Short mmCIF file of C-alpha atoms in Angstrom, two decimals:
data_model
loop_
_atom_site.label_atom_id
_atom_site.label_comp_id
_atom_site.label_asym_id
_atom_site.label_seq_id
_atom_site.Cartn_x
_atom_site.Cartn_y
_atom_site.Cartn_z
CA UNK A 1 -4.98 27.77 -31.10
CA UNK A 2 -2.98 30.19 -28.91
CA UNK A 3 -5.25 31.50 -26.03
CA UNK A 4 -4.78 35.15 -24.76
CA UNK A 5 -3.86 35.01 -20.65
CA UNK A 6 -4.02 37.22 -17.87
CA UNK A 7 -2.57 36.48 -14.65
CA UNK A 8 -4.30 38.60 -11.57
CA UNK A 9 -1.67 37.74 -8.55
CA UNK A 10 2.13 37.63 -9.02
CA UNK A 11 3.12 36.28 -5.84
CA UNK A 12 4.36 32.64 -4.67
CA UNK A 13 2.19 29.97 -6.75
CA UNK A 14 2.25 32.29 -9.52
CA UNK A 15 6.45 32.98 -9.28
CA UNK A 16 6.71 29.29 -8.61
CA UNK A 17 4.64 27.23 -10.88
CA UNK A 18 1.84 28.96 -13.27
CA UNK A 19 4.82 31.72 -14.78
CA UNK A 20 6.87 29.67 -16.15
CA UNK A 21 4.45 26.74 -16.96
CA UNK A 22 2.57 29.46 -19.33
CA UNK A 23 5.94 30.79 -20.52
CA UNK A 24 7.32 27.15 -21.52
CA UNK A 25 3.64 26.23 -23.64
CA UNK A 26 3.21 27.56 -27.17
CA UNK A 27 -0.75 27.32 -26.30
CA UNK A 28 -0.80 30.15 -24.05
CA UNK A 29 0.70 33.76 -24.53
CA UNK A 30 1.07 35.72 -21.33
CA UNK A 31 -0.62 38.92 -22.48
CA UNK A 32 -1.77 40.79 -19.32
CA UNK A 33 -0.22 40.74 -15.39
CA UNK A 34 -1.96 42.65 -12.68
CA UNK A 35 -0.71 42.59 -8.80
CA UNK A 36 -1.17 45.30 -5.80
CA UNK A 37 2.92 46.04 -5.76
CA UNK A 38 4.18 47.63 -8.76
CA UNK A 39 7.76 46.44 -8.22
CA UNK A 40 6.34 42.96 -8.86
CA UNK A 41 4.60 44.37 -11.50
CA UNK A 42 7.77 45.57 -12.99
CA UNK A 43 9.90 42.56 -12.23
CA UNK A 44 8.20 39.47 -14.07
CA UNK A 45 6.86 42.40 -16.46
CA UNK A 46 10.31 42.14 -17.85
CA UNK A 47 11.27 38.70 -17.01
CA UNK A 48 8.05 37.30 -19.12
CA UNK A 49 8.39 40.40 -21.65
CA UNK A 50 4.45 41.51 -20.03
CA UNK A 51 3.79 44.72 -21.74
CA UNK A 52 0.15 45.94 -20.69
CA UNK A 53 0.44 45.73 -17.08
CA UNK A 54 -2.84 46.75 -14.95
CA UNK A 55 -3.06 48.12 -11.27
CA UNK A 56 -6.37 47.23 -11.37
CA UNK A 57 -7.80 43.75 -11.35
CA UNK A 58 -11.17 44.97 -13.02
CA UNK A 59 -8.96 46.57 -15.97
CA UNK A 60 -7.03 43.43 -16.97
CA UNK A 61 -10.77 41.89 -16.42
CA UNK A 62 -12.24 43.92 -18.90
CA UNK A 63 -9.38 43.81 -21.46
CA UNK A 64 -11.25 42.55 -24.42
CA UNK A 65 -8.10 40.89 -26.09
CA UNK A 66 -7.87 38.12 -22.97
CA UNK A 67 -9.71 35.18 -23.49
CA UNK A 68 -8.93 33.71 -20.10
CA UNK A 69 -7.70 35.05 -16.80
CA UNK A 70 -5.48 33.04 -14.23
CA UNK A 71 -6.81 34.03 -10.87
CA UNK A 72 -3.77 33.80 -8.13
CA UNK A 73 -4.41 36.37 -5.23
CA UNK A 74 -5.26 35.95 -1.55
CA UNK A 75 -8.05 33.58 -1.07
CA UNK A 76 -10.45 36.53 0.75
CA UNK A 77 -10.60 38.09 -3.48
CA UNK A 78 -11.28 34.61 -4.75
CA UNK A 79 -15.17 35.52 -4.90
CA UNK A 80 -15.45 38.87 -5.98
CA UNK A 81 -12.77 38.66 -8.69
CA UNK A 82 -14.51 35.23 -10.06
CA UNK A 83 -17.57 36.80 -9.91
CA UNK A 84 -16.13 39.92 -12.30
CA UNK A 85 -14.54 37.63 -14.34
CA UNK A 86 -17.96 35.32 -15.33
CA UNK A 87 -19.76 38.71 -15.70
CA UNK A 88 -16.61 39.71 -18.21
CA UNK A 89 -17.48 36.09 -20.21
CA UNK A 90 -13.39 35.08 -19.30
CA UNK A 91 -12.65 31.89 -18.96
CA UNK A 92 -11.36 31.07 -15.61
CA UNK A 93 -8.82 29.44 -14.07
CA UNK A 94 -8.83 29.84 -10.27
CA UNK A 95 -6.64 28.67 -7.54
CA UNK A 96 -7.94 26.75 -4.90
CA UNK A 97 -9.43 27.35 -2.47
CA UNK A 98 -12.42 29.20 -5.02
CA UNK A 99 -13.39 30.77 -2.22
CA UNK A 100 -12.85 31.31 2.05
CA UNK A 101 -16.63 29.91 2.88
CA UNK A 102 -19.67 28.00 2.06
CA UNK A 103 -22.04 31.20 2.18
CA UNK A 104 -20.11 32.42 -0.97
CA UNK A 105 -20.64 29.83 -3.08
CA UNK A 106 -25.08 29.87 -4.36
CA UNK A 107 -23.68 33.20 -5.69
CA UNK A 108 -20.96 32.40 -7.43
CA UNK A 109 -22.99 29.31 -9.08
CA UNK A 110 -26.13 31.07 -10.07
CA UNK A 111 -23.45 33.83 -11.77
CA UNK A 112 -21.89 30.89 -13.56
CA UNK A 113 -25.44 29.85 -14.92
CA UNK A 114 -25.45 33.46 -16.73
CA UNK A 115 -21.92 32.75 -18.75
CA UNK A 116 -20.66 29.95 -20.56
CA UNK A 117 -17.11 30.01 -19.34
CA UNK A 118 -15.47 27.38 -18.24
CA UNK A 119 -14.62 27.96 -14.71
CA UNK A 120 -11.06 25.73 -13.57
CA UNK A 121 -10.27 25.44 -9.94
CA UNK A 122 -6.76 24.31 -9.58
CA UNK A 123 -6.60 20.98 -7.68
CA UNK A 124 -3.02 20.55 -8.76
CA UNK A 125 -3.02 16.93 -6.70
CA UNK A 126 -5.79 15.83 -8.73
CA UNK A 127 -3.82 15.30 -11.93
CA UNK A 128 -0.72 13.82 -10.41
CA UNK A 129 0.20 10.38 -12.03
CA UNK A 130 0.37 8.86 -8.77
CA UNK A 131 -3.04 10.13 -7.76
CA UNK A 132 -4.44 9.24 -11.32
CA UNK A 133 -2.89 5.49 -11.43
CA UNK A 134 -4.45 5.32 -8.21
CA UNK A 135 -7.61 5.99 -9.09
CA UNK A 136 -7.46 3.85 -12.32
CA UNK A 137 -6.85 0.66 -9.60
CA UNK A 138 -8.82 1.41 -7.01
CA UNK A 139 -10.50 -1.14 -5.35
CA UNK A 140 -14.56 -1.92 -5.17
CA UNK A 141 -15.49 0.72 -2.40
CA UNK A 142 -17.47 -2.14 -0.64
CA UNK A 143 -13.93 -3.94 -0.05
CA UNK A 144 -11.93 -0.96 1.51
CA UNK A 145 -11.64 -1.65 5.39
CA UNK A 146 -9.55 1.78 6.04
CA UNK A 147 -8.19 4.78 4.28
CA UNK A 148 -5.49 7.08 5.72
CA UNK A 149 -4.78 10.80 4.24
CA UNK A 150 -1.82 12.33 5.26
CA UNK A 151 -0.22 15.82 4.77
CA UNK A 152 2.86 16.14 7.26
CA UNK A 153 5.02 19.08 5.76
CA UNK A 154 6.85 22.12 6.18
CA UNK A 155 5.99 25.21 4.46
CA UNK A 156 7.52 26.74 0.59
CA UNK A 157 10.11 29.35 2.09
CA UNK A 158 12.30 26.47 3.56
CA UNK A 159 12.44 24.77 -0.19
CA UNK A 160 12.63 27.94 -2.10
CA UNK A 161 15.82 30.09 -0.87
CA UNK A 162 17.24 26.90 -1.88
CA UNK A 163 15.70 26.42 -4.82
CA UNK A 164 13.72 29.24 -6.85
CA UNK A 165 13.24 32.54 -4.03
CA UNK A 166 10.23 34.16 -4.51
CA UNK A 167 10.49 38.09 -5.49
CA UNK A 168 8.05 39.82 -2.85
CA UNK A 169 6.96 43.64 -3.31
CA UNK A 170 7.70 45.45 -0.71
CA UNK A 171 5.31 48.05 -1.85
CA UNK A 172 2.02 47.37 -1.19
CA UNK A 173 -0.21 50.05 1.13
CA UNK A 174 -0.26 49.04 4.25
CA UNK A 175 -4.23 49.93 4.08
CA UNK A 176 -3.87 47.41 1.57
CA UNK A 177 -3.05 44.67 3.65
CA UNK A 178 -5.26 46.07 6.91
CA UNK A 179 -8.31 45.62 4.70
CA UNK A 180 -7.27 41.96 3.58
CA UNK A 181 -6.70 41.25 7.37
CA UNK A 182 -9.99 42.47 8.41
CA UNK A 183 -12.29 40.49 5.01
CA UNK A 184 -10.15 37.44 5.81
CA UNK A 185 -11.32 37.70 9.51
CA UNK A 186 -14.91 38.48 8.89
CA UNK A 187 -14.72 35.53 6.28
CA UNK A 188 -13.75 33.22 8.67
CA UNK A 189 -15.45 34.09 11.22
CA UNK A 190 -19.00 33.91 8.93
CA UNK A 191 -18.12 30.41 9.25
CA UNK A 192 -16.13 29.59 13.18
CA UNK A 193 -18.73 32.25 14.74
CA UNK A 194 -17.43 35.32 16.49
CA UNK A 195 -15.94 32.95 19.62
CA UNK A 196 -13.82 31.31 17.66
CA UNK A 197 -10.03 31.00 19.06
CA UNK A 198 -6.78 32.21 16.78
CA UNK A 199 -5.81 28.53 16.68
CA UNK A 200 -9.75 27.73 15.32
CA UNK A 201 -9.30 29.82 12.64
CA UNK A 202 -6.04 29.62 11.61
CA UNK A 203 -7.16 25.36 11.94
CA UNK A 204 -9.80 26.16 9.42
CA UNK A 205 -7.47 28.28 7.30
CA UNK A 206 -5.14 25.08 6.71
CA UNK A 207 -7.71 22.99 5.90
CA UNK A 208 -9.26 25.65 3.07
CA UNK A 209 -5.02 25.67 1.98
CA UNK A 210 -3.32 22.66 2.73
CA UNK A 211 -6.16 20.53 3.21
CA UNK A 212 -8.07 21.39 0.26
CA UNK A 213 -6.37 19.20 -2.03
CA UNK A 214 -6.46 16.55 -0.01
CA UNK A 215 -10.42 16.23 1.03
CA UNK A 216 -11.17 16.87 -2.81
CA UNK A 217 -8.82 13.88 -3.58
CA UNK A 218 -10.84 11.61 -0.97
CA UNK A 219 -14.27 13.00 -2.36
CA UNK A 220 -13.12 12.09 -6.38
CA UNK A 221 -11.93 8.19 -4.86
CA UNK A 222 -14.28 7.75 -2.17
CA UNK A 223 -17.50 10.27 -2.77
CA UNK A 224 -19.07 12.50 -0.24
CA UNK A 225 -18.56 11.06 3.62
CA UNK A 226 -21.55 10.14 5.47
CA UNK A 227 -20.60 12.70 7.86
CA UNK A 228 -17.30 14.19 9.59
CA UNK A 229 -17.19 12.04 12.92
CA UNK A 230 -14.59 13.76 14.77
CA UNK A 231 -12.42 16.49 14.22
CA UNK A 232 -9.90 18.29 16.54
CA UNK A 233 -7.04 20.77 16.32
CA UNK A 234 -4.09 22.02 18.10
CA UNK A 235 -2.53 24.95 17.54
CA UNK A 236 -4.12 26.06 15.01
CA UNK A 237 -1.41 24.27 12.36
CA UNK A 238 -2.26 20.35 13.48
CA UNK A 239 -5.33 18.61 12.23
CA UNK A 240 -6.90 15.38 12.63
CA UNK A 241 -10.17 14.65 11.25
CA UNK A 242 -12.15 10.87 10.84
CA UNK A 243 -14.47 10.99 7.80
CA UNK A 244 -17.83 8.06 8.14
CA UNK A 245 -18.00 6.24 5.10
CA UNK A 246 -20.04 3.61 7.07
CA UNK A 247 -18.25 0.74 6.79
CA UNK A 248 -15.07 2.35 6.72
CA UNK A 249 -13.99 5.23 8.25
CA UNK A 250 -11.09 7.71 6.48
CA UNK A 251 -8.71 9.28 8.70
CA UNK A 252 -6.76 12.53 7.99
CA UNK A 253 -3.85 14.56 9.08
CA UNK A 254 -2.36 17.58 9.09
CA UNK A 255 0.67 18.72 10.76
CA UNK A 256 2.66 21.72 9.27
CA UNK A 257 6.00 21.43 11.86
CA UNK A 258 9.71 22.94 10.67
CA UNK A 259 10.95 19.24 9.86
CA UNK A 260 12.06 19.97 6.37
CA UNK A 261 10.25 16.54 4.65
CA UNK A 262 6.96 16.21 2.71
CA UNK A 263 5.20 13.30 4.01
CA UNK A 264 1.38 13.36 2.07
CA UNK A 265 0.08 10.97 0.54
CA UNK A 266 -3.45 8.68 0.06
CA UNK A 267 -3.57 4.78 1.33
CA UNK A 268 -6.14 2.76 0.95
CA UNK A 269 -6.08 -0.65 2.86
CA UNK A 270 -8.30 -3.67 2.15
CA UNK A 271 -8.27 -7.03 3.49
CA UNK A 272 -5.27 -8.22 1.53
CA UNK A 273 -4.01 -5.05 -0.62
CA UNK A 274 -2.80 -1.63 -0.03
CA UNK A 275 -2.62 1.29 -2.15
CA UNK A 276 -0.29 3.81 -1.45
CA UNK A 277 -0.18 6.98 -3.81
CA UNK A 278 2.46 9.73 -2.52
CA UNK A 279 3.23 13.06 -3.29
CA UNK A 280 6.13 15.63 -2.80
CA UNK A 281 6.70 19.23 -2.39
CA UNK A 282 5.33 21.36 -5.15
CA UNK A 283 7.59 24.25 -4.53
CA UNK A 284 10.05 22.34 -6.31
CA UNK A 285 9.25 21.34 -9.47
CA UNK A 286 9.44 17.65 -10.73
CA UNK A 287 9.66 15.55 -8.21
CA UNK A 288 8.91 11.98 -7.83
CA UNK A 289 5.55 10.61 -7.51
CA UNK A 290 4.48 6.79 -7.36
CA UNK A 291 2.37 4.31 -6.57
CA UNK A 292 3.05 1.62 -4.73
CA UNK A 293 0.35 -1.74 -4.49
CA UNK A 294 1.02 -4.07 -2.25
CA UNK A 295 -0.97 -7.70 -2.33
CA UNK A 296 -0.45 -10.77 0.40
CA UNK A 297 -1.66 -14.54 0.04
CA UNK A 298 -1.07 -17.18 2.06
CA UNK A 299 1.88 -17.94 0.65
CA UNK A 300 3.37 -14.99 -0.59
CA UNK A 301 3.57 -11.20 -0.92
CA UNK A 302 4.35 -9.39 -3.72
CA UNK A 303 4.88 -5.00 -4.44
CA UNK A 304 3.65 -3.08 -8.01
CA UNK A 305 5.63 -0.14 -8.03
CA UNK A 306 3.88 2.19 -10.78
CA UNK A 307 6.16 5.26 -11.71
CA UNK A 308 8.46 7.49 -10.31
CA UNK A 309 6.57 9.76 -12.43
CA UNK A 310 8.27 13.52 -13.09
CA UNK A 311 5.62 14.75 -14.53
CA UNK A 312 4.64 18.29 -12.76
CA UNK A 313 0.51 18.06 -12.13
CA UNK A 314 0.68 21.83 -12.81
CA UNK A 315 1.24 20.87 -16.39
CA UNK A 316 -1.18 18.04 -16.40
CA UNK A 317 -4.35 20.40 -15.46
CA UNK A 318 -3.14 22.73 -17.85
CA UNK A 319 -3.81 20.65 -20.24
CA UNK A 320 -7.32 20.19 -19.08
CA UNK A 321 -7.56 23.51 -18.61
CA UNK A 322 -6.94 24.05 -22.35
CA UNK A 323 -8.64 21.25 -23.76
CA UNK A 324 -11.74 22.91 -21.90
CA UNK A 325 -11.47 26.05 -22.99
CA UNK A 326 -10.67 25.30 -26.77
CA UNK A 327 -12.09 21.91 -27.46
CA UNK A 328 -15.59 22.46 -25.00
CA UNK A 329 -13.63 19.02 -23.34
CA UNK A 330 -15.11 17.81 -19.57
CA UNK A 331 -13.14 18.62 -16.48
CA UNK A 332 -13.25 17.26 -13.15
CA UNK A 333 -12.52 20.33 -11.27
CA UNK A 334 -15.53 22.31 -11.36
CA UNK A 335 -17.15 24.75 -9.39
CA UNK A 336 -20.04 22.96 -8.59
CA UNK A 337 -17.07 20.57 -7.63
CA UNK A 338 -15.56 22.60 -5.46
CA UNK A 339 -18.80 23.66 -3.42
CA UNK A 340 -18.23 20.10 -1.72
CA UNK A 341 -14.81 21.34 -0.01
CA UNK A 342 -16.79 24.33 1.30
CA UNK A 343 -19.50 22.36 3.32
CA UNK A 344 -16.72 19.53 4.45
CA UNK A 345 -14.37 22.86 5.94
CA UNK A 346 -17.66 24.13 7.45
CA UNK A 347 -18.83 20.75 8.88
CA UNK A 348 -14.89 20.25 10.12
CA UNK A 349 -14.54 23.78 11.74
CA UNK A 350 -17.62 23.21 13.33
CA UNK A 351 -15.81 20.09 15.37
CA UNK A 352 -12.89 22.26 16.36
#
């Protein structure tokens, strides 16, 4: 079975990974685009051979023909365009974050107990190999002494004007952009309070980005925290936060810095073994992942590599995403899911 798409958002993630992921699967036919800039309208229009090609989010919404829409667009239209979408009866896929704060999400769940759709948020790190070999091993939560979360990176631009440059339209109304500045802001705000610094917000901006993938990683391994026991910022683009799990306590970081590596990554340390599950750049495609297991006796000590893996996670939760939608199969990634990553941002950003 061939499902009908629509992709509302043609910018970086959609350029980058969901475009030519959809292109490359005989499951999916890309039937519908829709962006703010008509020159990117125009561009992967032709590249992807898109003919009905909508201004308008709502129209490509209401197309009847689409049995899903891929929702790609700032995160301040997550909400609003979800919300259409579940009213429409599409099936959803959504990129994280599925919304900016925690005050939009009773909405958006009592709307999804109207519809049947499935509703996807794309966790991307979620279905890595290394991530899911990781989980497969994990050790008895009662035997974990520490955990350690990192995400140390620099941002896509560096990797793609060397890899795959992203086609920006250089036509979008500058009201356009004003009025996305100013719902971002009062988003954000809704949740820092009106005091909040430019380095507070733009702290509790990574962690809704950036972040995201990593606390929902840590809540699928580990569950909920017990609380957030300290959390502090600096300049708005480094992050350190210690999760209580009682009798261990998971640390994270955060630092996005113009050293052109991708350090992230998930270990978990107990009194003989570590688990270390890493993670590269997803801007570009293929990379490496692995897990590594390291165990010590007295007498010896011994490494289980498992993987490289090239496998592109994109793909993986496509799959999911499919099987889902066609075959009514479970997924992890749920809205109700993602409501956890809203309250951990708020309880965070409430430390900064």
């Amino acid at each position: 079975m061939s499902l009908s798409v629509g992709i509302i958002g043609l910018g970086e993630v959609a350029q980058l990974m969901h475009l030519p992921l959809l292109a490359d699967d005989q499951r999916f036919t890309i039937a519908a685009i829709s962006d703010v800039s008509q020159e990117l309208m125009e561009y992967v229009g032709q590249r992807y051979n898109v003919e009905k090609r909508y201004p308008a989010a709502s129209d490509l919404i209401a197309d009847p023909s689409l049995d899903a829409v891929f929702i790609l667009t700032p995160d301040h239209l997550h909400a609003d365009l979800l919300t259409e979408a579940m009213k429409a009866g599409k099936h959803v896929f959504i990129e994280k974050p599925v919304c900016l704060n925690k005050h939009q999400i009773p909405a958006l769940l009592e709307e999804q107990k109207q519809c049947s759709s499935v509703v996807f948020v794309g966790y991307m790190r979620r279905y890595s190999r290394s991530f899911l070999a990781l989980k497969e091993r994990m050790p008895d939560l009662e035997n974990i002494r520490h955990v350690r979360i990192r995400d140390i990176i620099r941002e896509a631009p560096y990797f793609t004007r060397q890899t795959r440059p992203v086609v920006r339209g250089k036509d979008v109304p500058q009201e356009v952009i004003a009025d996305g500045q100013t719902r971002t802001s009062a988003m954000l705000r809704e949740i820092m309070g009106e005091a909040a610094t430019k380095d507070q917000l733009r702290a509790y901006q990574v962690l809704t980005g950036l972040s995201s993938h990593s606390f929902s990683a840590m809540r699928e391994l580990l569950g909920l925290p017990k609380s957030v026991s300290y959390a502090k910022q600096h300049g708005g683009e480094t992050v350190m936060v210690l999760f209580d799990y009682g009798h261990f306590t998971a640390m994270y970081e955060a630092i996005i810095s113009d050293i052109a590596e991708f350090d992230a990554g998930i270990e978990v340390l107990t009194q003989n073994e570590r688990y270390h599950a890493t993670y590269d750049t997803p801007y570009i495609r293929n990379l490496p992942t692995q897990l590594s297991i390291t165990r010590s006796t007295d007498e010896q000590t011994t490494t289980e590599v498992i993987g490289p893996s090239y496998e592109d996670p994109f793909r993986i939760e496509l799959d999911a995403f499919y099987n889902a939608v066609t075959d009514g199969a479970s997924y992890k990634t749920t809205l109700t899911d993602a409501a956890n990553d809203l309250n951990l941002f708020a309880e965070v950003g409430r430390k900064f």
